[in-house]
Amino acid sequence: MLDIVLDKLNGHATEGKVCKIHINVGDEIKLGDKICDIEGKKGSSTFNSNFSGIIESIEIGEGDTVRLGDVVAKIEGVEAAVTSEKTEQTKEVGGFNYFSSIMKPRKEEIECDIAILGGGPGGYVAAIQGAKLGAKVVLIEKENLGGTCLNRGCIPTKTLVRSAEVYENLLKAEDFGLYADNVSVNMRKVIARKDNVVDELRGGIGYILEKHGIRVIKAEGRLLDTKTLFAKEGNREITIKAKDIILATGSKAIKLPISGADSKNVITSDEALTMDTLPKKMIIIGGGIIGMEFAFIYSKFGVDVYVVEYFNSILANLDEDVIAEITAAARDNGIKLFTGSKVEEIIDGADNQSIVVFTKDGEKKYISADKVLMAVGRTPVFEGLDIEKLGIKSLENKKGIAVNEKLQTTVENIYAIGDLTNIIQLAHIASHQGVVAVKNIMGKELSMDYTVVPSAIFTHPEIATVGISEKDAEKQGLEIEVGKFPFAANGKALTYGERAGFVKLIKEKNTDIVLGGAVIGPHATDLIAEIALAVKNKLKIDQITETIHAHPTTAEAIHEGALALEGGSLHFVN
Ligand code: NAD
């Protein structure tokens, strides 16, 4: 590892204040790339790298005072440390000849206990868990750490949700006795804020991995045999020998196999999260979770949003009462919903518009818009891994890798976790699978249990569910009772100006055991944790009613929902 040393400042300055750091741990940087901006007495200057390679650690922080000679960062995997004045020379650093290293690839062999392919919430959590249990872990990731969740999914979407929410609150400031003039959206800044949040969290993951002594290889990895992986990082060819391997390569957004799907106005959630201008009108194909989260974000930003959904309702897996509530909220937000509608084709129209052609009740319909967001599902990514050659079985239609309850594939020492298994495509499932897989590798006997998985949907109002739904209970022929409490009767919800939605608790009729629940309303995605705890631990309704809930909180709605199953709520006439 080499030090990147501050060797130049503006004019004759010898010290300055770091105002912006352009690198993150794990970044691959090239000669001349920006390291940081430094404000000195004679103005600000940018300090550029003299090296190429992977940033292993950052030794400064924004706001720090730095002096010439200070170590700014540490770098590994250097390719060419040739400064403009030294182009004709080779440079020896630490006994290594960089110039010759450009010509000859460096070969490296690593032995480890667990090698993990993919650094998303499945892979990186598995890596940390493995290191905590004393395993020597290598993590291979070709892009940024954090996977879909951090870079193109959960976190970026939620920062947009938050910006949309703040904007909406400013627009209705008068309702709160406040005045805000000239409120407008600057999408470039909204996206920049999103990038900052993502950068900070990404840096955090790199830091934690480093502190656990986990070797992160920033390259595309492939399987050579059931105990060997290969990755080319810069000019370094790395062979990784591992006792056990975890595959965690995630999923990607799919597009419908229809004419016009690749037209330039058609985007997926990946592009939506970098789009720094707002279209006037947008058609969202798919009224599932991704489609509806974006529908609320864009409609709050003032975009004219149309959702075209194949099923007869949006978010069709939910119970009917929850669907009715979110459908009403979508309409109140100006979102136009076309359900029972199958998209057949997308045609390029005049004025840079795209026309979405769909069939509803046997009739062809046409809507045009300047952007079409396709949100019709995600598919596991494992092409190029040659899994069949090694005896690893995929699921039917190659929609994932088959695993047993211990997360082993059909090859004993190779595990698969996360979206790749296509069991439930959620970040928290991937992370939990990562922990279970690693503990099994380390000698425990754990099985995955998917019966108590909270789901969180960031529409407005938010929706969260856990355990069984009324629909599930009916399918399973269970005898249940349902207790509900509306947020319109909850003090805290009214202080927020949020009166829509309810809490619903489902108990087994004979045993009183809580089997599931749904929350639609303020803080739903946080409140679901209490119901998840109850379902997981088979608590009875009276164990919730006998628990004192703080006042005034939205959590009281759960208490009241439980009371509804025990002779009636106190603050609502059931
Ligand atoms: P999804 O499967 O939830 O929804 C896709 C929707 O597209 C479905 O309702 C389907 O009926 C519709 N559709 C498919 N073909 C169509 C056609 N020809 N015409 C009209 N409609 C059509 O998929 P998604 O919303 O893309 O999400 C992908 C995955 O990511 C899901 O598993 C989801 O759970 C997960 N995810 C979760 C969260 C969260 O938990 N907050 C957020 C984002 C994504």
Coordinates of C-alpha atoms and ligand atoms in Angstrom, one line a residue:
M1 CA 0.0 0.0 0.0
L2 CA 1.3 3.5 -0.8
D3 CA 0.7 6.9 0.6
I4 CA -0.8 9.7 -1.4
V5 CA 1.0 12.7 0.0
L6 CA -0.1 16.3 -0.3
D7 CA 2.8 17.8 -2.4
K8 CA 1.3 20.9 -3.8
L9 CA -0.9 23.8 -2.7
N10 CA -1.9 27.1 -4.3
G11 CA 1.1 29.6 -4.6
H12 CA 3.5 29.2 -1.7
A13 CA 0.9 28.1 0.7
T14 CA 2.0 25.4 3.1
E15 CA -1.4 24.6 4.6
G16 CA -5.1 24.8 3.8
K17 CA -8.6 23.5 4.8
V18 CA -10.1 20.5 3.0
C19 CA -13.4 21.7 1.6
K20 CA -14.4 18.7 -0.5
I21 CA -13.2 15.1 -0.9
H22 CA -13.8 13.6 -4.3
I23 CA -12.8 10.0 -3.5
N24 CA -14.3 7.2 -1.5
V25 CA -12.7 4.1 0.0
G26 CA -12.9 1.4 -2.7
D27 CA -12.8 3.9 -5.6
E28 CA -10.6 3.1 -8.6
I29 CA -8.8 6.2 -9.5
K30 CA -6.5 7.1 -12.3
L31 CA -3.5 9.3 -12.6
G32 CA -4.7 12.9 -12.5
D33 CA -8.1 12.2 -10.9
K34 CA -9.3 14.7 -8.3
I35 CA -8.6 13.8 -4.7
C36 CA -9.8 16.8 -2.8
D37 CA -10.3 20.6 -3.0
I38 CA -8.3 22.7 -0.5
E39 CA -9.0 26.2 0.5
G40 CA -5.8 28.1 1.3
K41 CA -5.0 31.7 2.1
K42 CA -4.3 32.3 -1.6
G43 CA -7.6 30.7 -2.8
S44 CA -8.7 27.2 -3.5
S45 CA -7.0 24.5 -5.5
T46 CA -7.6 20.9 -6.5
F47 CA -5.2 18.2 -5.5
N48 CA -4.9 15.5 -8.1
S49 CA -3.6 12.0 -7.8
N50 CA -0.1 11.0 -8.8
F51 CA -1.1 7.4 -8.8
S52 CA -3.6 5.0 -10.3
G53 CA -5.2 2.3 -8.2
I54 CA -7.8 1.5 -5.6
I55 CA -8.3 3.9 -2.6
E56 CA -7.8 1.8 0.5
S57 CA -8.3 4.5 3.1
I58 CA -8.8 8.2 3.4
E59 CA -6.7 9.9 6.0
I60 CA -8.4 13.4 6.0
G61 CA -11.9 14.7 6.5
E62 CA -13.8 17.7 5.1
G63 CA -13.0 20.7 7.3
D64 CA -9.6 19.4 8.4
T65 CA -6.5 21.6 8.1
V66 CA -3.8 19.8 6.0
R67 CA -0.1 20.7 5.5
L68 CA 2.3 19.9 2.7
G69 CA 3.7 16.4 3.4
D70 CA 0.5 15.1 5.0
V71 CA -0.8 11.7 3.9
V72 CA -4.1 12.3 2.3
A73 CA -5.0 8.7 1.4
K74 CA -3.6 5.2 1.0
I75 CA -3.8 3.5 -2.3
E76 CA -3.4 -0.1 -3.5
G77 CA -3.2 -1.8 -6.9
V78 CA -1.1 1.0 -8.5
E79 CA -0.8 0.8 -12.2
A80 CA 1.3 3.8 -13.2
A81 CA 2.7 6.4 -11.0
V82 CA 4.2 8.5 -13.8
T83 CA 3.9 12.2 -13.3
S84 CA 3.9 14.6 -16.3
E85 CA 7.6 15.6 -15.6
K86 CA 8.6 11.9 -15.4
T87 CA 7.0 10.4 -18.4
E88 CA 10.3 9.0 -19.7
Q89 CA 11.4 7.5 -16.5
T90 CA 10.3 4.5 -14.5
K91 CA 9.5 5.1 -10.9
E92 CA 10.4 2.7 -8.1
V93 CA 8.2 2.9 -5.1
G94 CA 8.5 0.4 -2.3
G95 CA 10.7 -1.7 -4.5
F96 CA 8.1 -2.1 -7.2
N97 CA 8.6 -1.0 -10.8
Y98 CA 5.4 0.7 -12.0
F99 CA 6.4 1.3 -15.6
S100 CA 7.2 -2.4 -16.1
S101 CA 3.9 -3.2 -14.3
I102 CA 2.0 -1.6 -17.2
M103 CA 3.6 -4.1 -19.6
K104 CA 3.4 -7.3 -17.4
P105 CA 0.2 -8.2 -15.5
R106 CA 0.9 -8.9 -11.8
K107 CA -0.3 -12.2 -10.7
E108 CA -1.6 -12.8 -7.2
E109 CA -3.0 -15.8 -5.4
I110 CA -5.1 -15.4 -2.3
E111 CA -6.3 -18.1 0.0
C112 CA -9.3 -17.5 2.1
D113 CA -12.2 -19.1 4.0
I114 CA -15.0 -17.4 2.3
A115 CA -15.0 -15.6 -1.1
I116 CA -18.1 -13.6 -1.9
L117 CA -19.1 -12.5 -5.3
G118 CA -21.2 -9.3 -5.2
G119 CA -21.1 -6.4 -2.7
G120 CA -24.8 -5.6 -2.2
P121 CA -26.7 -5.9 1.0
G122 CA -26.4 -9.6 0.7
G123 CA -22.7 -9.9 -0.1
Y124 CA -21.3 -7.1 2.1
V125 CA -23.3 -8.1 5.1
A126 CA -22.2 -11.7 4.7
A127 CA -18.6 -10.5 4.5
I128 CA -18.9 -8.5 7.7
Q129 CA -20.6 -11.4 9.5
G130 CA -17.9 -13.8 8.2
A131 CA -15.1 -11.6 9.5
K132 CA -16.9 -11.2 12.9
L133 CA -17.0 -15.0 13.2
G134 CA -13.2 -15.2 12.5
A135 CA -13.2 -16.2 8.8
K136 CA -10.7 -14.8 6.3
V137 CA -13.1 -13.1 3.8
V138 CA -12.6 -11.8 0.3
L139 CA -15.3 -9.7 -1.3
I140 CA -15.4 -9.2 -5.1
E141 CA -17.5 -6.3 -6.5
K142 CA -17.2 -4.8 -10.0
E143 CA -19.1 -1.6 -9.3
N144 CA -19.7 0.4 -6.2
L145 CA -20.2 -1.2 -2.9
G146 CA -23.8 -1.4 -1.7
G147 CA -25.4 -3.1 -4.8
T148 CA -28.8 -2.2 -6.1
C149 CA -30.2 -1.2 -2.7
L150 CA -27.7 1.6 -2.1
N151 CA -26.8 2.7 -5.6
R152 CA -30.0 2.2 -7.7
G153 CA -32.7 1.2 -5.3
C154 CA -33.9 1.6 -1.7
I155 CA -31.7 4.5 -0.5
P156 CA -31.7 6.7 -3.7
T157 CA -35.5 6.2 -4.0
K158 CA -36.1 7.2 -0.4
T159 CA -34.0 10.4 -0.8
L160 CA -36.3 11.3 -3.7
V161 CA -39.3 10.4 -1.6
R162 CA -38.1 12.7 1.1
S163 CA -37.4 15.6 -1.3
A164 CA -40.9 15.2 -2.8
E165 CA -42.4 15.1 0.8
V166 CA -40.5 18.3 1.8
Y167 CA -41.7 20.0 -1.4
E168 CA -45.3 19.0 -0.8
N169 CA -45.1 20.2 2.8
L170 CA -43.7 23.6 1.7
L171 CA -46.6 23.9 -0.8
K172 CA -49.1 23.3 1.9
A173 CA -47.2 25.4 4.5
E174 CA -50.3 27.5 5.0
D175 CA -52.1 24.6 6.5
F176 CA -49.5 24.7 9.3
G177 CA -49.8 28.5 9.7
L178 CA -46.6 29.1 7.7
Y179 CA -45.8 31.0 4.5
A180 CA -43.4 29.9 1.9
D181 CA -43.1 31.9 -1.3
N182 CA -41.6 30.9 -4.7
V183 CA -41.2 27.3 -3.8
S184 CA -39.9 25.3 -6.7
V185 CA -38.1 22.1 -7.6
N186 CA -34.5 22.0 -8.7
M187 CA -34.1 18.4 -9.9
R188 CA -30.4 18.8 -10.4
K189 CA -30.0 19.6 -6.7
V190 CA -32.5 16.8 -5.7
I191 CA -30.3 14.3 -7.5
A192 CA -27.1 15.8 -6.1
R193 CA -28.5 15.4 -2.6
K194 CA -29.3 11.8 -3.4
D195 CA -25.8 11.3 -4.6
N196 CA -24.4 12.7 -1.4
V197 CA -26.4 10.4 0.8
V198 CA -25.4 7.4 -1.3
D199 CA -21.7 8.5 -1.2
E200 CA -21.7 8.8 2.5
L201 CA -23.3 5.4 3.1
R202 CA -21.0 3.8 0.5
G203 CA -18.0 5.3 2.3
G204 CA -19.3 3.8 5.5
I205 CA -19.5 0.3 4.1
G206 CA -15.9 0.6 2.7
Y207 CA -14.8 1.8 6.1
I208 CA -16.5 -1.1 8.0
L209 CA -15.1 -3.7 5.6
E210 CA -11.7 -2.3 6.0
K211 CA -11.9 -2.2 9.7
H212 CA -12.9 -5.9 9.6
G213 CA -9.8 -6.7 7.5
I214 CA -11.9 -7.8 4.6
R215 CA -10.1 -7.7 1.3
V216 CA -12.2 -6.0 -1.3
I217 CA -11.4 -6.7 -4.9
K218 CA -12.9 -4.1 -7.3
A219 CA -13.3 -6.2 -10.4
E220 CA -15.6 -8.6 -12.2
G221 CA -15.1 -12.0 -10.7
R222 CA -15.8 -15.4 -12.3
L223 CA -15.8 -19.0 -11.1
L224 CA -13.0 -21.2 -12.4
D225 CA -14.0 -24.3 -10.4
T226 CA -16.0 -25.0 -7.2
K227 CA -13.2 -23.6 -5.0
T228 CA -11.6 -21.0 -7.2
L229 CA -12.5 -17.6 -8.4
F230 CA -10.6 -15.3 -10.8
A231 CA -10.7 -11.5 -11.0
K232 CA -8.6 -8.9 -12.9
E233 CA -8.2 -5.7 -10.9
G234 CA -6.4 -3.1 -12.9
N235 CA -3.3 -5.0 -14.2
R236 CA -3.4 -7.5 -11.4
E237 CA -4.7 -11.0 -12.1
I238 CA -6.0 -12.4 -8.9
T239 CA -6.8 -16.1 -8.3
I240 CA -8.9 -16.6 -5.1
K241 CA -8.9 -20.0 -3.5
A242 CA -11.8 -20.3 -1.1
K243 CA -13.1 -23.1 1.1
D244 CA -16.6 -21.7 0.6
I245 CA -18.1 -19.3 -1.9
I246 CA -21.2 -17.2 -1.7
L247 CA -22.8 -15.9 -4.9
A248 CA -24.6 -12.6 -4.3
T249 CA -24.7 -11.0 -7.8
G250 CA -28.2 -9.5 -7.5
S251 CA -30.8 -8.6 -10.1
K252 CA -31.4 -6.1 -12.9
A253 CA -34.5 -4.3 -14.1
I254 CA -36.3 -6.0 -16.9
K255 CA -38.1 -4.5 -19.9
L256 CA -41.2 -6.0 -21.5
P257 CA -40.3 -7.9 -24.7
I258 CA -42.5 -5.6 -26.8
S259 CA -41.9 -3.4 -29.8
G260 CA -40.6 0.0 -28.8
A261 CA -39.3 -1.1 -25.4
D262 CA -35.8 0.2 -26.3
S263 CA -37.0 3.6 -27.6
K264 CA -35.0 6.5 -26.1
N265 CA -37.8 7.8 -23.9
V266 CA -38.2 4.4 -22.2
I267 CA -36.4 4.2 -18.9
T268 CA -36.1 1.9 -15.9
S269 CA -35.7 2.8 -12.3
D270 CA -31.9 3.0 -12.9
E271 CA -32.2 5.9 -15.3
A272 CA -35.0 7.5 -13.3
L273 CA -32.6 7.9 -10.3
T274 CA -30.2 9.9 -12.3
M275 CA -32.7 12.0 -14.3
D276 CA -32.1 15.6 -13.4
T277 CA -34.9 17.2 -15.3
L278 CA -38.6 16.5 -14.8
P279 CA -40.8 15.5 -17.7
K280 CA -44.1 17.2 -18.1
K281 CA -45.9 13.9 -18.5
M282 CA -44.8 10.3 -17.6
I283 CA -46.4 6.9 -18.2
I284 CA -45.4 4.3 -15.7
I285 CA -45.8 0.7 -16.9
G286 CA -46.4 -1.5 -13.9
G287 CA -48.4 -0.5 -10.8
G288 CA -46.2 -2.7 -8.5
I289 CA -43.9 -1.4 -5.7
I290 CA -41.4 0.4 -7.9
G291 CA -44.0 1.8 -10.2
M292 CA -46.2 3.2 -7.4
E293 CA -43.2 4.6 -5.4
F294 CA -42.1 6.6 -8.5
A295 CA -45.8 7.5 -9.3
F296 CA -46.0 9.3 -5.9
I297 CA -42.6 10.9 -6.2
Y298 CA -43.2 12.3 -9.7
S299 CA -46.8 13.4 -9.1
K300 CA -45.7 15.3 -6.0
F301 CA -43.0 17.0 -8.1
G302 CA -45.8 18.2 -10.4
V303 CA -45.4 15.6 -13.2
D304 CA -48.6 14.4 -14.9
V305 CA -48.4 10.7 -14.1
Y306 CA -50.3 7.8 -15.7
V307 CA -49.9 4.2 -14.4
V308 CA -50.8 1.3 -16.6
E309 CA -51.1 -2.0 -14.7
Y310 CA -52.0 -5.4 -16.0
F311 CA -53.8 -6.6 -12.9
N312 CA -57.2 -5.3 -11.9
S313 CA -55.6 -3.1 -9.2
I314 CA -52.3 -1.5 -8.3
L315 CA -50.2 -3.3 -5.7
A316 CA -52.4 -6.3 -6.3
N317 CA -50.8 -8.6 -3.6
L318 CA -52.2 -6.4 -0.8
D319 CA -55.5 -6.8 1.0
E320 CA -58.5 -5.1 -0.6
D321 CA -58.9 -2.5 2.1
V322 CA -55.3 -1.5 1.8
I323 CA -55.6 -1.3 -2.0
A324 CA -58.7 0.8 -1.7
E325 CA -56.9 3.3 0.6
I326 CA -53.8 3.6 -1.6
T327 CA -55.9 3.8 -4.8
A328 CA -57.8 6.7 -3.3
A329 CA -54.6 8.4 -2.2
A330 CA -53.1 8.0 -5.7
R331 CA -56.1 9.6 -7.3
D332 CA -56.0 12.5 -4.7
N333 CA -52.4 13.0 -5.8
G334 CA -53.6 13.3 -9.4
I335 CA -52.2 10.0 -10.5
K336 CA -54.3 8.5 -13.3
L337 CA -54.6 4.7 -13.0
F338 CA -55.4 2.3 -15.8
T339 CA -55.7 -1.1 -14.3
G340 CA -56.7 -4.4 -16.0
S341 CA -54.6 -2.9 -18.9
K342 CA -52.0 -4.8 -20.8
V343 CA -49.3 -2.8 -22.5
E344 CA -48.7 -4.1 -26.0
E345 CA -46.4 -1.7 -27.8
I346 CA -44.6 1.7 -27.5
I347 CA -44.5 3.9 -30.6
D348 CA -42.3 7.0 -31.3
G349 CA -44.8 9.9 -31.7
A350 CA -44.4 13.5 -32.8
D351 CA -42.6 16.1 -30.7
N352 CA -40.3 13.6 -29.1
Q353 CA -43.2 11.9 -27.4
S354 CA -43.7 8.2 -27.0
I355 CA -47.1 6.5 -27.3
V356 CA -47.9 3.6 -25.1
V357 CA -50.5 1.3 -26.6
F358 CA -52.4 -1.0 -24.2
T359 CA -55.6 -3.1 -24.2
K360 CA -58.3 -2.5 -21.6
D361 CA -61.6 -4.5 -21.7
G362 CA -60.7 -5.7 -25.2
E363 CA -60.3 -2.2 -26.5
K364 CA -57.0 -0.6 -27.7
K365 CA -56.0 2.6 -25.9
Y366 CA -53.2 5.1 -26.5
I367 CA -51.5 7.6 -24.2
S368 CA -48.5 9.7 -25.1
A369 CA -45.9 11.2 -22.8
D370 CA -42.4 12.5 -22.8
K371 CA -41.0 9.7 -20.6
V372 CA -42.1 6.1 -20.1
L373 CA -40.9 4.4 -16.9
M374 CA -40.9 0.6 -17.1
A375 CA -41.4 -1.0 -13.7
V376 CA -42.4 -4.6 -14.6
G377 CA -40.0 -6.5 -12.3
R378 CA -36.4 -7.5 -11.9
T379 CA -34.5 -10.6 -13.0
P380 CA -31.5 -12.3 -11.3
V381 CA -28.1 -11.7 -12.8
F382 CA -25.8 -14.7 -13.3
E383 CA -25.0 -14.8 -17.0
G384 CA -21.3 -15.3 -17.6
L385 CA -20.8 -17.3 -14.4
D386 CA -21.1 -20.6 -16.2
I387 CA -22.8 -22.1 -13.2
E388 CA -24.1 -25.2 -15.1
K389 CA -20.6 -26.2 -15.9
L390 CA -19.9 -26.5 -12.2
G391 CA -23.0 -28.4 -11.4
I392 CA -25.0 -25.5 -9.9
K393 CA -28.6 -25.7 -10.9
S394 CA -30.7 -22.7 -11.8
L395 CA -34.4 -22.4 -11.3
E396 CA -36.9 -23.0 -14.1
N397 CA -36.5 -20.5 -17.0
K398 CA -33.2 -19.5 -15.4
K399 CA -35.1 -17.2 -13.0
G400 CA -32.6 -17.5 -10.2
I401 CA -30.3 -20.0 -8.6
A402 CA -31.8 -23.0 -6.7
V403 CA -30.9 -23.2 -3.0
N404 CA -31.9 -25.3 -0.1
E405 CA -33.1 -23.9 3.2
K406 CA -29.5 -23.5 4.3
L407 CA -28.8 -21.4 1.1
Q408 CA -26.5 -24.1 -0.4
T409 CA -26.7 -24.4 -4.1
T410 CA -26.5 -27.9 -5.7
V411 CA -22.7 -27.7 -5.0
E412 CA -22.2 -28.1 -1.3
N413 CA -19.6 -25.4 -0.7
I414 CA -21.3 -22.8 -2.9
Y415 CA -24.1 -20.7 -1.5
A416 CA -26.4 -18.2 -3.1
I417 CA -28.2 -15.3 -1.5
G418 CA -30.2 -12.3 -2.3
D419 CA -32.2 -11.4 -5.5
L420 CA -30.1 -14.1 -7.2
T421 CA -32.2 -16.8 -5.4
N422 CA -35.4 -15.0 -6.5
I423 CA -37.2 -16.1 -3.3
I424 CA -38.2 -12.6 -2.1
Q425 CA -36.5 -9.6 -3.8
L426 CA -35.9 -7.4 -0.7
A427 CA -32.6 -6.0 0.6
H428 CA -33.4 -7.2 4.2
I429 CA -34.0 -10.7 2.9
A430 CA -30.6 -10.6 1.1
S431 CA -28.9 -9.4 4.3
H432 CA -30.6 -12.1 6.5
Q433 CA -29.7 -14.8 3.9
G434 CA -26.1 -13.5 4.0
V435 CA -26.0 -14.0 7.8
V436 CA -27.6 -17.4 7.7
A437 CA -25.3 -18.6 4.8
V438 CA -22.2 -17.5 6.7
K439 CA -23.3 -19.0 10.0
N440 CA -23.9 -22.3 8.2
I441 CA -20.5 -22.1 6.6
M442 CA -19.0 -21.5 10.1
G443 CA -20.6 -24.7 11.5
K444 CA -24.1 -23.7 12.7
E445 CA -27.2 -25.4 11.4
L446 CA -29.6 -22.6 10.4
S447 CA -32.5 -22.6 8.0
M448 CA -34.1 -19.6 6.4
D449 CA -37.6 -18.9 7.6
Y450 CA -39.6 -16.7 5.2
T451 CA -42.9 -16.6 7.2
V452 CA -42.2 -13.3 9.0
V453 CA -40.9 -10.9 6.4
P454 CA -41.9 -7.3 6.8
S455 CA -42.5 -5.4 3.6
A456 CA -42.3 -1.6 3.4
I457 CA -43.7 0.4 0.5
F458 CA -42.8 4.1 0.3
T459 CA -45.9 5.6 -1.2
H460 CA -47.9 8.3 0.5
P461 CA -49.3 7.1 2.8
E462 CA -46.6 4.5 3.4
I463 CA -47.7 0.9 3.5
A464 CA -46.1 -2.0 5.5
T465 CA -47.2 -5.6 6.0
V466 CA -45.9 -8.6 7.9
G467 CA -47.0 -12.2 8.4
I468 CA -50.3 -13.4 6.8
S469 CA -52.8 -11.1 5.1
E470 CA -56.5 -11.6 5.1
K471 CA -56.1 -12.9 1.5
D472 CA -53.5 -15.5 2.7
A473 CA -55.7 -16.5 5.6
E474 CA -58.6 -17.1 3.3
K475 CA -56.4 -19.2 0.9
Q476 CA -55.2 -21.3 3.9
G477 CA -58.6 -21.7 5.3
L478 CA -57.6 -20.2 8.7
E479 CA -60.1 -18.9 11.2
I480 CA -59.1 -15.3 12.0
E481 CA -60.4 -12.1 13.5
V482 CA -59.3 -8.7 12.3
G483 CA -58.9 -5.6 14.5
K484 CA -58.6 -2.2 12.8
F485 CA -57.9 1.4 14.0
P486 CA -57.9 4.5 11.8
F487 CA -55.2 7.1 11.9
A488 CA -57.9 9.7 11.7
A489 CA -58.5 8.9 15.4
N490 CA -54.8 9.1 16.4
G491 CA -53.6 12.4 18.0
K492 CA -50.1 12.3 16.7
A493 CA -51.2 11.6 13.1
L494 CA -53.5 14.7 13.2
T495 CA -50.6 16.9 14.5
Y496 CA -48.8 15.8 11.3
G497 CA -51.8 16.6 9.2
E498 CA -51.9 12.9 8.2
R499 CA -55.3 11.4 8.7
A500 CA -55.4 8.7 6.0
G501 CA -55.0 5.0 6.6
F502 CA -55.3 2.5 9.4
V503 CA -53.6 -0.3 11.4
K504 CA -54.9 -3.8 10.9
L505 CA -54.1 -6.7 13.2
I506 CA -54.9 -10.3 12.3
K507 CA -55.2 -12.9 15.1
E508 CA -55.9 -16.6 15.0
K509 CA -59.5 -16.9 16.3
N510 CA -59.0 -19.8 18.7
T511 CA -55.5 -19.0 20.1
D512 CA -55.5 -15.2 20.1
I513 CA -52.0 -15.4 18.5
V514 CA -51.1 -12.5 16.2
L515 CA -50.6 -13.9 12.7
G516 CA -50.0 -10.8 10.7
G517 CA -50.8 -7.2 10.2
A518 CA -50.8 -4.2 7.8
V519 CA -50.2 -0.5 8.4
I520 CA -51.1 2.1 5.9
G521 CA -50.5 5.6 7.1
P522 CA -47.9 7.9 8.8
H523 CA -44.7 6.0 9.9
A524 CA -46.2 2.7 8.7
T525 CA -42.7 1.4 7.6
D526 CA -41.3 2.0 11.1
L527 CA -44.4 0.8 13.0
I528 CA -44.4 -2.6 11.3
A529 CA -41.5 -3.6 13.5
E530 CA -43.7 -4.0 16.5
I531 CA -46.1 -6.3 14.6
A532 CA -43.2 -8.3 13.1
L533 CA -41.9 -8.9 16.7
A534 CA -45.3 -10.0 17.8
V535 CA -45.8 -12.4 14.8
K536 CA -42.2 -13.8 15.0
N537 CA -42.6 -14.6 18.7
K538 CA -46.2 -15.8 18.4
L539 CA -47.4 -13.2 20.9
K540 CA -51.1 -13.1 21.9
I541 CA -53.2 -10.0 21.4
D542 CA -53.3 -9.3 25.2
Q543 CA -49.5 -9.1 25.2
I544 CA -49.8 -6.1 23.0
T545 CA -52.8 -4.5 24.8
E546 CA -51.0 -5.0 28.2
T547 CA -47.9 -3.2 26.9
I548 CA -47.9 0.6 27.6
H549 CA -47.5 2.5 24.4
A550 CA -46.1 6.1 24.6
H551 CA -48.5 9.0 24.1
P552 CA -48.7 10.8 21.7
T553 CA -47.3 8.5 19.1
T554 CA -48.5 6.8 16.0
A555 CA -47.6 3.5 17.7
E556 CA -50.8 3.9 19.8
A557 CA -52.7 3.0 16.7
I558 CA -51.2 -0.5 17.0
H559 CA -52.3 -0.7 20.7
E560 CA -55.8 0.5 19.7
G561 CA -55.9 -2.0 16.8
A562 CA -55.1 -4.8 19.3
L563 CA -57.8 -3.4 21.7
A564 CA -60.3 -3.6 18.8
L565 CA -59.8 -7.4 19.1
E566 CA -60.4 -7.3 22.8
G567 CA -63.8 -5.7 23.2
G568 CA -63.2 -2.5 21.3
S569 CA -60.7 0.4 20.9
L570 CA -60.7 3.1 23.5
H571 CA -60.5 6.1 21.1
F572 CA -62.8 4.8 18.4
V573 CA -66.1 3.1 18.2
N574 CA -65.4 -0.1 16.4
Ligands
NAD1 P1 -43.5 -6.0 -9.4 O1 -43.5 -7.4 -9.8 O2 -43.8 -5.7 -7.9 O3 -44.5 -5.2 -10.2 C1 -44.5 -5.2 -11.6 C2 -45.9 -4.9 -12.1 O4 -45.9 -4.7 -13.5 C3 -46.9 -6.0 -11.8 O5 -48.0 -5.4 -11.0 C4 -47.4 -6.5 -13.1 O6 -48.7 -6.9 -13.2 C5 -47.1 -5.3 -14.1 N1 -47.0 -5.6 -15.5 C6 -46.2 -6.6 -16.0 N2 -46.3 -6.7 -17.4 C7 -47.2 -5.7 -17.7 C8 -47.8 -5.2 -18.9 N3 -47.5 -5.8 -20.1 N4 -48.7 -4.2 -18.9 C9 -49.0 -3.6 -17.7 N5 -48.5 -4.0 -16.5 C10 -47.6 -5.0 -16.5 O7 -42.1 -5.5 -9.8 P2 -41.3 -4.1 -9.5 O8 -42.3 -3.1 -9.0 O9 -40.6 -3.7 -10.7 O10 -40.4 -4.5 -8.3 C11 -39.3 -5.5 -8.5 C12 -38.9 -6.1 -7.2 O11 -38.3 -5.2 -6.4 C13 -40.2 -6.6 -6.5 O12 -39.9 -7.9 -6.0 C14 -40.3 -5.7 -5.3 O13 -40.8 -6.3 -4.2 C15 -38.8 -5.2 -5.1 N6 -38.8 -3.8 -4.6 C16 -39.2 -3.6 -3.3 C17 -39.3 -2.3 -2.8 C18 -39.7 -2.1 -1.4 O14 -39.8 -3.1 -0.6 N7 -40.0 -0.9 -1.0 C19 -39.0 -1.3 -3.6 C20 -38.6 -1.5 -4.9 C21 -38.6 -2.8 -5.4

